[in-house]
Structure formats: C-alpha cells, structure tokens
Amino acid sequence: MNSTTSLSGHEALLHVSGPDALKFLQGQTTCDIRNVGPSQAARGVYCTPQGRVICDFLLVELGQDHCALRLRREIREPTVAVLAKYSVFSKVMLEGEREDWLVAGVCGANAADTLGQLFGSVPRADLECIRGENFVLVQTGAAGDTFECFMAAESTWPAALENAFDSLSAECWRHREISAGSARIEAATLGEFVPQVLNYTLTGHISFNKGCYTGQEVVARLHYRGRSKRRSFAFQLPAGAEAKAGDAVFDRAGKQVGSVINSACCDGDSRLLAATGLDDVEADLRLGTADGAEFTMLDMPYLVEA
C-alpha cells in the first residue's frame, strides 16, 4: 500500500530568505549549506552556544535566496526567536508564520513510481530532490520508499497527492520516524541534549568539515576527544501503555537512567525513542517508575556506538 499524510498539522516551515540566507544558515547550523541547491536537501540541527539542540530540521531550497526548514510546529516560534538575535547582522528575513507552503509525507513500496507519474521524475537517492513549479520533492531515506513534498498551498499538488495515495495518520508517520531511528526535537526536549545523545552524528545531521557554527566547539570536542555515554534507542511498549516526550526512564532498581525523546502508536503498536546510558540500554527498563510499563528493545537501522 502507498500512503500519504499531510504533515502540516504537526510540522511547520520556517522560511529564510534574502541575499545572505545561505550564508547566515551556514554560520548557525550544523549541516554544510554549500551542498544545498535545487537538487539537494540537507538534514541539520541548530544548537545553543553550549551545544544543546534547539531544533532539528530538513532544509530545502524553494527558490533563489529562499530556503525552508521543516521542523516540529511546536518549536518553530522559539527557534525563530533565537535565530532572530543573530539575523539582524545579515541581509536575511525569518518568517515563522507563513502557511502558504505545505509539506506532506509519502511512503510505500511503489511510492516512487506513483510520484514519478505525478511530477515527471522522482529523486533516486537520500536527500536528492527535484524542484518544479510550486513544489520540491525530496527523498528522505536510503531505501527509496519515503519522500516529503513541499508544495504551494494554492497549487494543485495537495489535491493531486490526496487523490493518488491512501491516507496515513500523522501518528503513523511519527511511528515510522521512530522505527527509522530519527529523533525529533519537541517542546519538552528543546535545549536538553547535545547532538550525540540524539544520534545526530550517526544520521547525517552534523558536518565536521564545514567550519564554525553556533555550538560547534562543544559538539566537535565531544566527537574528537570524548565518548558519548548516552545514545538514543528504539523500544516497544506493551499494548495500552502511553509515553510522551520528556517522560523519565527507570531501571528495576529505581534509578532514572534516561528519558523519552519521541513516542507514537500506530495500529496498536506503541514505540518510542529514549535516550539512555550505553551501560543501561540492555537493562530491564521501565516507563515513569521502577514498576512502570516494560520496554522491549528494537533493532536500530544503523549502528549505534559511542
């Protein structure tokens, strides 16, 4: 089955435009903006000077001197507020209230074929994109079965996608993100973690070759000189158990050993990403208390190491 979901309910776009848009983002974020263009998107994060993650994003170029960061809607406003402190020194405009562009997720074994029929061509590699009139289509996974489409709200593309694909709930889309080991910053976790804890050094969000950016010294020092004692892992919860970002994770001895990053339930299957110590991940982990819902560890799609 091929499915599509409108991400605009829980995701939002932060528009960055102006002659200095790319230069500004290059100096603020962890990804190498020099690689971004009409055919290439990027994953990245924005950190505090102390190296704590404020937001994660997917960055696409919508047009000349015009980019958009796709991030969780609940953290768009605080992200704009922090970036605005630095934007006054550049010829750049930050727009955190625009809703004239939408984003939808598309997934499924035959999704690429259907998208190719709609848009004339389809990206064939992770983060590759095609840009046309009123749309940018991005492949967001190496398997080639997951895409995100950025579309002008008044264009015909939203209706075309809705007619071409079955619907998928936003909750099930988040469930897919967890299964892919993709940590997302929510309001409860904004500014709480360094990128290594959220596996961003393992998922292509961090460039160690681009030079300076806000928080770079802390992130680089931990990468080159230290060992991350905590990472994020995927777990399954028993039926009926509910978790939310920021919930504490305990071992059976009653010691708090981590916290929930994201959670979602799709078709009765509850999953979560939790940040925990490397020495604790295979312990008998519980949600909320030492006697809470028991975790079942799931395989991660990439190697997680210190």
mmCIF file of N, CA and C in Angstrom, residues 32-115:
data_model
loop_
_atom_site.group_PDB
_atom_site.id
_atom_site.type_symbol
_atom_site.label_atom_id
_atom_site.label_comp_id
_atom_site.label_asym_id
_atom_site.label_seq_id
_atom_site.Cartn_x
_atom_site.Cartn_y
_atom_site.Cartn_z
ATOM 1 N N ASP A 32 26.317 21.389 6.208
ATOM 2 C CA ASP A 32 27.084 22.195 5.261
ATOM 3 C C ASP A 32 26.135 22.721 4.190
ATOM 4 N N ILE A 33 25.766 23.967 4.322
ATOM 5 C CA ILE A 33 24.786 24.586 3.431
ATOM 6 C C ILE A 33 25.315 24.686 2.005
ATOM 7 N N ARG A 34 26.622 24.611 1.841
ATOM 8 C CA ARG A 34 27.196 24.686 0.491
ATOM 9 C C ARG A 34 26.737 23.528 -0.380
ATOM 10 N N ASN A 35 26.255 22.461 0.219
ATOM 11 C CA ASN A 35 25.775 21.308 -0.542
ATOM 12 C C ASN A 35 24.309 21.431 -0.942
ATOM 13 N N VAL A 36 23.610 22.421 -0.404
ATOM 14 C CA VAL A 36 22.177 22.575 -0.658
ATOM 15 C C VAL A 36 21.950 23.326 -1.961
ATOM 16 N N GLY A 37 21.006 22.850 -2.758
ATOM 17 C CA GLY A 37 20.678 23.503 -4.018
ATOM 18 C C GLY A 37 19.377 22.967 -4.565
ATOM 19 N N PRO A 38 19.054 23.272 -5.818
ATOM 20 C CA PRO A 38 17.792 22.818 -6.405
ATOM 21 C C PRO A 38 17.633 21.302 -6.419
ATOM 22 N N SER A 39 18.745 20.553 -6.387
ATOM 23 C CA SER A 39 18.662 19.098 -6.449
ATOM 24 C C SER A 39 19.161 18.412 -5.187
ATOM 25 N N GLN A 40 19.408 19.173 -4.125
ATOM 26 C CA GLN A 40 19.951 18.570 -2.912
ATOM 27 C C GLN A 40 19.416 19.263 -1.668
ATOM 28 N N ALA A 41 18.841 18.480 -0.761
ATOM 29 C CA ALA A 41 18.389 18.975 0.537
ATOM 30 C C ALA A 41 19.421 18.602 1.594
ATOM 31 N N ALA A 42 19.153 18.942 2.844
ATOM 32 C CA ALA A 42 20.089 18.627 3.923
ATOM 33 C C ALA A 42 19.340 18.446 5.232
ATOM 34 N N ARG A 43 19.862 17.551 6.064
ATOM 35 C CA ARG A 43 19.413 17.442 7.445
ATOM 36 C C ARG A 43 20.383 18.211 8.329
ATOM 37 N N GLY A 44 19.867 18.830 9.365
ATOM 38 C CA GLY A 44 20.747 19.544 10.268
ATOM 39 C C GLY A 44 20.070 19.833 11.583
ATOM 40 N N VAL A 45 20.825 20.454 12.474
ATOM 41 C CA VAL A 45 20.269 20.912 13.738
ATOM 42 C C VAL A 45 20.820 22.295 14.036
ATOM 43 N N TYR A 46 20.141 22.986 14.911
ATOM 44 C CA TYR A 46 20.583 24.298 15.383
ATOM 45 C C TYR A 46 20.783 24.193 16.883
ATOM 46 N N CYS A 47 21.950 24.614 17.353
ATOM 47 C CA CYS A 47 22.325 24.438 18.753
ATOM 48 C C CYS A 47 22.486 25.772 19.473
ATOM 49 N N THR A 48 22.442 25.703 20.781
ATOM 50 C CA THR A 48 22.825 26.837 21.609
ATOM 51 C C THR A 48 24.351 26.943 21.598
ATOM 52 N N PRO A 49 24.907 28.051 22.062
ATOM 53 C CA PRO A 49 26.368 28.137 22.165
ATOM 54 C C PRO A 49 26.961 27.039 23.045
ATOM 55 N N GLN A 50 26.152 26.461 23.925
ATOM 56 C CA GLN A 50 26.608 25.373 24.786
ATOM 57 C C GLN A 50 26.459 24.004 24.128
ATOM 58 N N GLY A 51 26.054 23.990 22.851
ATOM 59 C CA GLY A 51 25.955 22.743 22.115
ATOM 60 C C GLY A 51 24.684 21.958 22.342
ATOM 61 N N ARG A 52 23.665 22.559 22.943
ATOM 62 C CA ARG A 52 22.395 21.877 23.171
ATOM 63 C C ARG A 52 21.462 22.131 21.992
ATOM 64 N N VAL A 53 20.755 21.100 21.555
ATOM 65 C CA VAL A 53 19.953 21.187 20.337
ATOM 66 C C VAL A 53 18.652 21.945 20.583
ATOM 67 N N ILE A 54 18.445 22.990 19.791
ATOM 68 C CA ILE A 54 17.199 23.763 19.828
ATOM 69 C C ILE A 54 16.180 23.175 18.861
ATOM 70 N N CYS A 55 16.631 22.793 17.677
ATOM 71 C CA CYS A 55 15.718 22.194 16.702
ATOM 72 C C CYS A 55 16.486 21.288 15.763
ATOM 73 N N ASP A 56 15.789 20.295 15.243
ATOM 74 C CA ASP A 56 16.282 19.523 14.104
ATOM 75 C C ASP A 56 15.452 19.924 12.904
ATOM 76 N N PHE A 57 16.002 19.766 11.704
ATOM 77 C CA PHE A 57 15.260 20.221 10.530
ATOM 78 C C PHE A 57 15.677 19.478 9.270
ATOM 79 N N LEU A 58 14.797 19.547 8.282
ATOM 80 C CA LEU A 58 15.104 19.199 6.900
ATOM 81 C C LEU A 58 15.083 20.503 6.125
ATOM 82 N N LEU A 59 16.186 20.813 5.467
ATOM 83 C CA LEU A 59 16.334 22.091 4.763
ATOM 84 C C LEU A 59 16.215 21.880 3.265
ATOM 85 N N VAL A 60 15.345 22.668 2.631
ATOM 86 C CA VAL A 60 15.207 22.625 1.179
ATOM 87 C C VAL A 60 15.287 24.045 0.631
ATOM 88 N N GLU A 61 15.734 24.145 -0.599
ATOM 89 C CA GLU A 61 15.773 25.431 -1.294
ATOM 90 C C GLU A 61 14.512 25.544 -2.139
ATOM 91 N N LEU A 62 13.658 26.496 -1.812
ATOM 92 C CA LEU A 62 12.404 26.683 -2.538
ATOM 93 C C LEU A 62 12.575 27.553 -3.768
ATOM 94 N N GLY A 63 13.601 28.383 -3.774
ATOM 95 C CA GLY A 63 13.851 29.288 -4.891
ATOM 96 C C GLY A 63 15.129 30.058 -4.652
ATOM 97 N N GLN A 64 15.403 31.001 -5.540
ATOM 98 C CA GLN A 64 16.602 31.819 -5.408
ATOM 99 C C GLN A 64 16.587 32.580 -4.079
ATOM 100 N N ASP A 65 17.626 32.388 -3.263
ATOM 101 C CA ASP A 65 17.744 33.073 -1.965
ATOM 102 C C ASP A 65 16.544 32.817 -1.060
ATOM 103 N N HIS A 66 15.966 31.640 -1.166
ATOM 104 C CA HIS A 66 14.774 31.308 -0.371
ATOM 105 C C HIS A 66 14.828 29.837 0.038
ATOM 106 N N CYS A 67 15.004 29.602 1.327
ATOM 107 C CA CYS A 67 15.044 28.250 1.872
ATOM 108 C C CYS A 67 13.921 28.065 2.886
ATOM 109 N N ALA A 68 13.647 26.814 3.193
ATOM 110 C CA ALA A 68 12.676 26.498 4.239
ATOM 111 C C ALA A 68 13.225 25.382 5.106
ATOM 112 N N LEU A 69 13.051 25.528 6.405
ATOM 113 C CA LEU A 69 13.410 24.495 7.362
ATOM 114 C C LEU A 69 12.129 23.833 7.837
ATOM 115 N N ARG A 70 12.017 22.524 7.601
ATOM 116 C CA ARG A 70 10.868 21.767 8.093
ATOM 117 C C ARG A 70 11.206 21.258 9.497
ATOM 118 N N LEU A 71 10.408 21.654 10.472
ATOM 119 C CA LEU A 71 10.638 21.287 11.858
ATOM 120 C C LEU A 71 9.307 21.118 12.569
ATOM 121 N N ARG A 72 9.324 20.600 13.772
ATOM 122 C CA ARG A 72 8.086 20.425 14.517
ATOM 123 C C ARG A 72 7.420 21.777 14.767
ATOM 124 N N ARG A 73 6.122 21.822 14.542
ATOM 125 C CA ARG A 73 5.383 23.081 14.648
ATOM 126 C C ARG A 73 5.523 23.712 16.032
ATOM 127 N N GLU A 74 5.533 22.923 17.059
ATOM 128 C CA GLU A 74 5.552 23.450 18.426
ATOM 129 C C GLU A 74 6.856 24.153 18.781
ATOM 130 N N ILE A 75 7.920 23.929 18.001
ATOM 131 C CA ILE A 75 9.190 24.586 18.315
ATOM 132 C C ILE A 75 9.562 25.649 17.283
ATOM 133 N N ARG A 76 8.673 25.907 16.324
ATOM 134 C CA ARG A 76 9.004 26.907 15.308
ATOM 135 C C ARG A 76 9.171 28.291 15.929
ATOM 136 N N GLU A 77 8.228 28.705 16.753
ATOM 137 C CA GLU A 77 8.287 30.047 17.338
ATOM 138 C C GLU A 77 9.536 30.255 18.196
ATOM 139 N N PRO A 78 9.865 29.337 19.123
ATOM 140 C CA PRO A 78 11.095 29.553 19.892
ATOM 141 C C PRO A 78 12.358 29.496 19.048
ATOM 142 N N THR A 79 12.342 28.722 17.969
ATOM 143 C CA THR A 79 13.503 28.684 17.081
ATOM 144 C C THR A 79 13.696 30.023 16.387
ATOM 145 N N VAL A 80 12.607 30.598 15.894
ATOM 146 C CA VAL A 80 12.684 31.917 15.258
ATOM 147 C C VAL A 80 13.199 32.949 16.249
ATOM 148 N N ALA A 81 12.725 32.882 17.481
ATOM 149 C CA ALA A 81 13.124 33.867 18.490
ATOM 150 C C ALA A 81 14.624 33.847 18.732
ATOM 151 N N VAL A 82 15.220 32.656 18.748
ATOM 152 C CA VAL A 82 16.663 32.563 18.978
ATOM 153 C C VAL A 82 17.439 32.991 17.735
ATOM 154 N N LEU A 83 17.026 32.515 16.569
ATOM 155 C CA LEU A 83 17.718 32.881 15.328
ATOM 156 C C LEU A 83 17.657 34.378 15.066
ATOM 157 N N ALA A 84 16.550 34.998 15.459
ATOM 158 C CA ALA A 84 16.364 36.429 15.193
ATOM 159 C C ALA A 84 17.419 37.285 15.879
ATOM 160 N N LYS A 85 17.981 36.801 16.967
ATOM 161 C CA LYS A 85 19.019 37.553 17.671
ATOM 162 C C LYS A 85 20.261 37.741 16.802
ATOM 163 N N TYR A 86 20.481 36.802 15.882
ATOM 164 C CA TYR A 86 21.659 36.851 15.024
ATOM 165 C C TYR A 86 21.347 37.365 13.622
ATOM 166 N N SER A 87 20.092 37.276 13.211
ATOM 167 C CA SER A 87 19.734 37.654 11.843
ATOM 168 C C SER A 87 19.847 39.149 11.596
ATOM 169 N N VAL A 88 19.840 39.952 12.665
ATOM 170 C CA VAL A 88 19.915 41.410 12.495
ATOM 171 C C VAL A 88 21.240 41.841 11.877
ATOM 172 N N PHE A 89 22.224 40.968 11.892
ATOM 173 C CA PHE A 89 23.529 41.306 11.339
ATOM 174 C C PHE A 89 23.677 40.860 9.885
ATOM 175 N N SER A 90 22.616 40.304 9.300
ATOM 176 C CA SER A 90 22.666 39.786 7.936
ATOM 177 C C SER A 90 21.468 40.278 7.137
ATOM 178 N N LYS A 91 21.615 40.235 5.821
ATOM 179 C CA LYS A 91 20.508 40.572 4.933
ATOM 180 C C LYS A 91 19.650 39.324 4.753
ATOM 181 N N VAL A 92 18.841 39.065 5.763
ATOM 182 C CA VAL A 92 18.051 37.845 5.788
ATOM 183 C C VAL A 92 16.722 38.116 6.486
ATOM 184 N N MET A 93 15.686 37.429 6.032
ATOM 185 C CA MET A 93 14.358 37.549 6.636
ATOM 186 C C MET A 93 13.926 36.183 7.155
ATOM 187 N N LEU A 94 13.492 36.142 8.407
ATOM 188 C CA LEU A 94 12.954 34.933 9.013
ATOM 189 C C LEU A 94 11.442 35.059 9.101
ATOM 190 N N GLU A 95 10.729 34.085 8.559
ATOM 191 C CA GLU A 95 9.263 34.120 8.564
ATOM 192 C C GLU A 95 8.743 32.831 9.184
ATOM 193 N N GLY A 96 8.250 32.956 10.408
ATOM 194 C CA GLY A 96 7.775 31.799 11.143
ATOM 195 C C GLY A 96 6.275 31.673 11.224
ATOM 196 N N GLU A 97 5.554 32.468 10.461
ATOM 197 C CA GLU A 97 4.094 32.397 10.496
ATOM 198 C C GLU A 97 3.484 32.120 9.125
ATOM 199 N N ARG A 98 4.300 31.967 8.110
ATOM 200 C CA ARG A 98 3.777 31.707 6.771
ATOM 201 C C ARG A 98 3.165 30.315 6.690
ATOM 202 N N GLU A 99 2.022 30.231 6.041
ATOM 203 C CA GLU A 99 1.356 28.952 5.821
ATOM 204 C C GLU A 99 1.012 28.771 4.347
ATOM 205 N N ASP A 100 1.694 29.526 3.479
ATOM 206 C CA ASP A 100 1.394 29.439 2.049
ATOM 207 C C ASP A 100 2.120 28.284 1.373
ATOM 208 N N TRP A 101 2.981 27.583 2.109
ATOM 209 C CA TRP A 101 3.590 26.343 1.637
ATOM 210 C C TRP A 101 3.245 25.239 2.625
ATOM 211 N N LEU A 102 2.959 24.055 2.094
ATOM 212 C CA LEU A 102 2.617 22.894 2.902
ATOM 213 C C LEU A 102 3.660 21.808 2.692
ATOM 214 N N VAL A 103 3.674 20.840 3.600
ATOM 215 C CA VAL A 103 4.554 19.689 3.421
ATOM 216 C C VAL A 103 3.754 18.424 3.703
ATOM 217 N N ALA A 104 3.942 17.422 2.847
ATOM 218 C CA ALA A 104 3.265 16.137 3.003
ATOM 219 C C ALA A 104 4.290 15.022 2.910
ATOM 220 N N GLY A 105 4.072 13.973 3.677
ATOM 221 C CA GLY A 105 4.932 12.803 3.613
ATOM 222 C C GLY A 105 4.290 11.720 2.777
ATOM 223 N N VAL A 106 5.093 11.007 2.013
ATOM 224 C CA VAL A 106 4.612 9.922 1.161
ATOM 225 C C VAL A 106 5.497 8.709 1.402
ATOM 226 N N CYS A 107 4.882 7.539 1.556
ATOM 227 C CA CYS A 107 5.670 6.329 1.777
ATOM 228 C C CYS A 107 4.984 5.137 1.131
ATOM 229 N N GLY A 108 5.756 4.082 0.909
ATOM 230 C CA GLY A 108 5.214 2.869 0.320
ATOM 231 C C GLY A 108 6.138 2.276 -0.713
ATOM 232 N N ALA A 109 6.004 0.973 -0.936
ATOM 233 C CA ALA A 109 6.896 0.265 -1.845
ATOM 234 C C ALA A 109 6.835 0.802 -3.268
ATOM 235 N N ASN A 110 5.668 1.260 -3.694
ATOM 236 C CA ASN A 110 5.504 1.773 -5.054
ATOM 237 C C ASN A 110 5.349 3.287 -5.097
ATOM 238 N N ALA A 111 5.700 3.935 -3.996
ATOM 239 C CA ALA A 111 5.524 5.385 -3.929
ATOM 240 C C ALA A 111 6.316 6.107 -5.006
ATOM 241 N N ALA A 112 7.549 5.657 -5.253
ATOM 242 C CA ALA A 112 8.398 6.337 -6.235
ATOM 243 C C ALA A 112 7.774 6.308 -7.624
ATOM 244 N N ASP A 113 7.198 5.173 -7.996
ATOM 245 C CA ASP A 113 6.587 5.067 -9.322
ATOM 246 C C ASP A 113 5.402 6.021 -9.459
ATOM 247 N N THR A 114 4.561 6.073 -8.438
ATOM 248 C CA THR A 114 3.395 6.955 -8.495
ATOM 249 C C THR A 114 3.811 8.418 -8.509
ATOM 250 N N LEU A 115 4.798 8.774 -7.681
ATOM 251 C CA LEU A 115 5.288 10.153 -7.665
ATOM 252 C C LEU A 115 5.909 10.527 -9.004
#
